[in-house]
mmCIF file of C-alpha atoms in Angstrom:
data_model
loop_
_atom_site.group_PDB
_atom_site.id
_atom_site.type_symbol
_atom_site.label_atom_id
_atom_site.label_comp_id
_atom_site.label_asym_id
_atom_site.label_seq_id
_atom_site.Cartn_x
_atom_site.Cartn_y
_atom_site.Cartn_z
ATOM 1 C CA UNK A 1 196.753 232.261 49.018
ATOM 2 C CA UNK A 2 199.856 234.118 50.282
ATOM 3 C CA UNK A 3 201.054 233.564 53.805
ATOM 4 C CA UNK A 4 202.492 236.860 55.616
ATOM 5 C CA UNK A 5 204.899 237.388 57.979
ATOM 6 C CA UNK A 6 205.043 240.614 60.490
ATOM 7 C CA UNK A 7 208.042 241.115 62.117
ATOM 8 C CA UNK A 8 207.949 243.866 64.999
ATOM 9 C CA UNK A 9 210.700 245.971 66.024
ATOM 10 C CA UNK A 10 211.790 248.492 67.966
ATOM 11 C CA UNK A 11 213.798 250.594 67.987
ATOM 12 C CA UNK A 12 214.358 253.894 70.221
ATOM 13 C CA UNK A 13 210.598 253.907 70.075
ATOM 14 C CA UNK A 14 210.333 253.207 66.975
ATOM 15 C CA UNK A 15 208.211 250.398 65.773
ATOM 16 C CA UNK A 16 208.804 249.539 62.490
ATOM 17 C CA UNK A 17 206.227 246.867 60.581
ATOM 18 C CA UNK A 18 207.432 245.035 58.098
ATOM 19 C CA UNK A 19 204.914 242.505 55.805
ATOM 20 C CA UNK A 20 206.768 240.389 53.806
ATOM 21 C CA UNK A 21 204.947 238.679 51.814
ATOM 22 C CA UNK A 22 205.771 234.977 51.040
ATOM 23 C CA UNK A 23 204.663 234.637 47.463
ATOM 24 C CA UNK A 24 201.800 231.851 47.253
ATOM 25 C CA UNK A 25 203.130 228.426 47.320
ATOM 26 C CA UNK A 26 201.105 226.475 45.078
ATOM 27 C CA UNK A 27 201.000 223.012 45.968
ATOM 28 C CA UNK A 28 199.697 220.362 43.142
ATOM 29 C CA UNK A 29 198.579 217.228 44.739
ATOM 30 C CA UNK A 30 198.660 214.600 41.306
ATOM 31 C CA UNK A 31 196.573 211.694 42.528
ATOM 32 C CA UNK A 32 196.607 209.605 40.885
ATOM 33 C CA UNK A 33 193.726 206.576 41.140
ATOM 34 C CA UNK A 34 194.831 203.576 39.857
ATOM 35 C CA UNK A 35 191.479 201.604 38.863
ATOM 36 C CA UNK A 36 191.536 198.306 40.792
ATOM 37 C CA UNK A 37 193.524 196.239 39.457
ATOM 38 C CA UNK A 38 190.698 194.140 37.042
ATOM 39 C CA UNK A 39 189.664 190.869 37.595
ATOM 40 C CA UNK A 40 188.648 188.236 35.533
ATOM 41 C CA UNK A 41 185.801 185.877 37.021
ATOM 42 C CA UNK A 42 185.913 183.149 34.910
ATOM 43 C CA UNK A 43 183.353 180.838 36.451
ATOM 44 C CA UNK A 44 183.210 177.302 33.878
ATOM 45 C CA UNK A 45 179.885 175.962 34.628
ATOM 46 C CA UNK A 46 180.018 171.772 33.289
ATOM 47 C CA UNK A 47 176.135 170.761 34.024
ATOM 48 C CA UNK A 48 176.738 167.289 33.740
ATOM 49 C CA UNK A 49 173.808 165.930 32.503
ATOM 50 C CA UNK A 50 171.773 164.106 34.430
ATOM 51 C CA UNK A 51 172.129 160.455 34.350
ATOM 52 C CA UNK A 52 170.361 157.942 31.720
ATOM 53 C CA UNK A 53 168.832 155.235 32.912
ATOM 54 C CA UNK A 54 167.623 152.445 30.662
ATOM 55 C CA UNK A 55 164.907 150.756 31.006
ATOM 56 C CA UNK A 56 164.889 147.511 29.647
ATOM 57 C CA UNK A 57 161.809 146.066 29.599
ATOM 58 C CA UNK A 58 161.370 142.807 28.885
ATOM 59 C CA UNK A 59 158.049 140.849 28.426
ATOM 60 C CA UNK A 60 157.267 137.741 27.875
ATOM 61 C CA UNK A 61 153.824 137.303 26.523
ATOM 62 C CA UNK A 62 152.593 133.691 26.949
ATOM 63 C CA UNK A 63 149.891 132.579 24.370
ATOM 64 C CA UNK A 64 146.674 131.548 26.230
ATOM 65 C CA UNK A 65 147.121 127.493 26.776
ATOM 66 C CA UNK A 66 145.536 125.797 23.890
ATOM 67 C CA UNK A 67 142.512 123.680 24.627
ATOM 68 C CA UNK A 68 142.871 121.044 22.208
ATOM 69 C CA UNK A 69 138.757 119.479 21.542
ATOM 70 C CA UNK A 70 138.243 116.145 20.508
ATOM 71 C CA UNK A 71 135.213 115.463 19.230
ATOM 72 C CA UNK A 72 134.266 111.837 18.774
ATOM 73 C CA UNK A 73 131.698 111.866 16.444
ATOM 74 C CA UNK A 74 130.291 108.566 15.632
ATOM 75 C CA UNK A 75 128.307 108.325 12.349
ATOM 76 C CA UNK A 76 125.764 105.654 11.568
ATOM 77 C CA UNK A 77 125.470 104.658 7.644
ATOM 78 C CA UNK A 78 122.221 103.305 6.582
ATOM 79 C CA UNK A 79 123.279 101.930 3.571
ATOM 80 C CA UNK A 80 120.732 101.882 0.851
ATOM 81 C CA UNK A 81 120.867 99.006 -2.037
ATOM 82 C CA UNK A 82 120.889 100.549 -5.563
ATOM 83 C CA UNK A 83 118.219 98.894 -8.665
ATOM 84 C CA UNK A 84 121.670 96.218 -9.038
ATOM 85 C CA UNK A 85 121.606 95.015 -5.075
ATOM 86 C CA UNK A 86 118.073 95.469 -4.173
ATOM 87 C CA UNK A 87 116.755 91.071 -4.359
ATOM 88 C CA UNK A 88 113.435 89.909 -4.023
ATOM 89 C CA UNK A 89 113.527 86.548 -1.591
ATOM 90 C CA UNK A 90 113.598 83.461 -4.397
ATOM 91 C CA UNK A 91 111.167 81.480 -1.519
ATOM 92 C CA UNK A 92 107.678 81.992 -1.765
ATOM 93 C CA UNK A 93 105.948 82.976 1.654
ATOM 94 C CA UNK A 94 103.171 82.489 2.831
ATOM 95 C CA UNK A 95 100.058 84.839 2.330
ATOM 96 C CA UNK A 96 96.146 85.186 3.198
ATOM 97 C CA UNK A 97 94.303 83.561 5.435
ATOM 98 C CA UNK A 98 94.549 80.377 3.571
ATOM 99 C CA UNK A 99 97.835 80.944 3.162
ATOM 100 C CA UNK A 100 99.396 80.153 0.277
ATOM 101 C CA UNK A 101 102.340 79.642 -1.359
ATOM 102 C CA UNK A 102 102.590 83.188 -3.254
ATOM 103 C CA UNK A 103 105.832 84.219 -5.146
ATOM 104 C CA UNK A 104 107.323 87.977 -5.777
ATOM 105 C CA UNK A 105 106.340 86.565 -10.472
ATOM 106 C CA UNK A 106 102.688 86.320 -8.031
ATOM 107 C CA UNK A 107 103.214 89.898 -6.237
ATOM 108 C CA UNK A 108 103.842 91.836 -10.286
ATOM 109 C CA UNK A 109 100.120 89.927 -11.270
ATOM 110 C CA UNK A 110 98.900 93.238 -8.932
ATOM 111 C CA UNK A 111 101.566 95.633 -8.256
ATOM 112 C CA UNK A 112 99.316 98.946 -6.488
ATOM 113 C CA UNK A 113 97.200 96.594 -4.845
ATOM 114 C CA UNK A 114 100.050 93.769 -3.359
ATOM 115 C CA UNK A 115 102.856 95.860 -2.979
ATOM 116 C CA UNK A 116 100.733 98.040 -0.775
ATOM 117 C CA UNK A 117 101.389 95.127 2.067
ATOM 118 C CA UNK A 118 104.206 95.840 3.647
ATOM 119 C CA UNK A 119 104.622 92.076 4.531
ATOM 120 C CA UNK A 120 104.679 91.231 0.682
ATOM 121 C CA UNK A 121 107.146 94.589 -0.494
ATOM 122 C CA UNK A 122 109.426 93.485 2.280
ATOM 123 C CA UNK A 123 109.413 90.065 0.839
ATOM 124 C CA UNK A 124 110.211 91.115 -3.168
ATOM 125 C CA UNK A 125 111.229 94.698 -2.537
ATOM 126 C CA UNK A 126 112.696 95.086 -5.648
ATOM 127 C CA UNK A 127 109.959 93.707 -7.311
ATOM 128 C CA UNK A 128 107.814 96.399 -5.383
ATOM 129 C CA UNK A 129 110.016 98.920 -5.519
ATOM 130 C CA UNK A 130 108.600 100.716 -8.588
ATOM 131 C CA UNK A 131 105.774 101.530 -7.108
ATOM 132 C CA UNK A 132 106.130 101.877 -3.084
ATOM 133 C CA UNK A 133 110.272 102.532 -3.004
ATOM 134 C CA UNK A 134 110.577 99.995 -1.286
ATOM 135 C CA UNK A 135 114.103 98.806 -1.957
ATOM 136 C CA UNK A 136 114.896 102.244 0.492
ATOM 137 C CA UNK A 137 113.106 100.763 2.993
ATOM 138 C CA UNK A 138 113.793 96.680 2.651
ATOM 139 C CA UNK A 139 116.159 96.909 0.484
ATOM 140 C CA UNK A 140 118.739 96.013 3.738
ATOM 141 C CA UNK A 141 116.153 94.449 5.591
ATOM 142 C CA UNK A 142 114.321 91.429 6.744
ATOM 143 C CA UNK A 143 111.225 89.770 4.915
ATOM 144 C CA UNK A 144 108.805 90.329 7.421
ATOM 145 C CA UNK A 145 106.763 86.781 5.698
ATOM 146 C CA UNK A 146 107.129 83.631 6.940
ATOM 147 C CA UNK A 147 108.379 81.889 3.706
ATOM 148 C CA UNK A 148 108.934 78.141 2.173
ATOM 149 C CA UNK A 149 112.003 75.831 2.302
ATOM 150 C CA UNK A 150 112.182 72.828 1.181
ATOM 151 C CA UNK A 151 108.449 72.479 2.304
ATOM 152 C CA UNK A 152 108.848 73.682 5.282
ATOM 153 C CA UNK A 153 107.711 76.828 6.851
ATOM 154 C CA UNK A 154 110.559 79.340 8.077
ATOM 155 C CA UNK A 155 111.063 82.768 9.265
ATOM 156 C CA UNK A 156 114.197 85.023 9.241
ATOM 157 C CA UNK A 157 113.380 84.727 13.310
ATOM 158 C CA UNK A 158 114.422 81.603 13.197
ATOM 159 C CA UNK A 159 117.809 82.672 10.891
ATOM 160 C CA UNK A 160 118.527 84.680 13.699
ATOM 161 C CA UNK A 161 118.835 82.651 16.411
ATOM 162 C CA UNK A 162 121.674 81.249 14.344
ATOM 163 C CA UNK A 163 123.227 82.898 11.641
ATOM 164 C CA UNK A 164 126.740 80.642 10.405
ATOM 165 C CA UNK A 165 123.783 78.653 10.087
ATOM 166 C CA UNK A 166 120.946 79.368 8.708
ATOM 167 C CA UNK A 167 122.756 82.188 6.543
ATOM 168 C CA UNK A 168 124.685 79.601 4.938
ATOM 169 C CA UNK A 169 121.989 78.116 2.577
ATOM 170 C CA UNK A 170 121.669 79.046 -0.613
ATOM 171 C CA UNK A 171 118.225 81.799 -0.860
ATOM 172 C CA UNK A 172 118.466 83.123 3.106
ATOM 173 C CA UNK A 173 120.907 85.768 2.525
ATOM 174 C CA UNK A 174 118.056 87.265 0.290
ATOM 175 C CA UNK A 175 115.356 86.912 2.231
ATOM 176 C CA UNK A 176 116.353 87.913 6.015
ATOM 177 C CA UNK A 177 119.076 90.322 4.290
ATOM 178 C CA UNK A 178 120.018 92.221 8.593
ATOM 179 C CA UNK A 179 120.977 89.524 9.575
ATOM 180 C CA UNK A 180 122.922 87.272 6.882
ATOM 181 C CA UNK A 181 124.488 91.117 6.680
ATOM 182 C CA UNK A 182 123.893 91.116 2.810
ATOM 183 C CA UNK A 183 124.507 95.258 3.073
ATOM 184 C CA UNK A 184 126.541 94.208 4.980
ATOM 185 C CA UNK A 185 129.324 92.282 3.463
ATOM 186 C CA UNK A 186 128.591 88.696 4.671
ATOM 187 C CA UNK A 187 128.465 90.571 8.862
ATOM 188 C CA UNK A 188 125.462 89.298 10.800
ATOM 189 C CA UNK A 189 123.052 91.408 12.834
ATOM 190 C CA UNK A 190 125.330 91.460 16.192
ATOM 191 C CA UNK A 191 122.072 91.314 17.821
ATOM 192 C CA UNK A 192 120.970 87.844 16.828
ATOM 193 C CA UNK A 193 122.893 84.801 17.953
ATOM 194 C CA UNK A 194 123.145 86.204 21.125
ATOM 195 C CA UNK A 195 121.678 83.298 23.979
#
């Protein structure tokens, strides 16, 4: 807007009013607003990975203790003679109420009748084997009969009293088979000779 200046001069009663309008003054105000300096914020974030924990587990597994069990097995072997080693006593036996002297040849004449007698089968196992399988039963056992040697009567119980003496005579090991170890390589019965 313009500015009005009023000047009043009074001369001899005359009043003159002069109005001078000042030219409008235009004030141009230029405001330059500089934007605030740009602030560049560089944020460097270094993320360290969490520390790695290495756990080493050493597992030692001891095997269970080994238990060694030793089993001792005692095997009792019964020697069964074969037909070649199953033998009759070479001595005559005392048989019957009249105490007759009988040989294994006498037994052979009537096998079915005579071999049924255990005493006879034990004295003549080879002869009676086909009738009563006496080799399996008596092939390594003593004769149950009283037998005759040079006119004297003996029993395997006599031989058991002194096996070293009696078993040295011919025919006794084939008669007193257990006492003299006939099936045991001549090793005498350990139950004999004990006094």
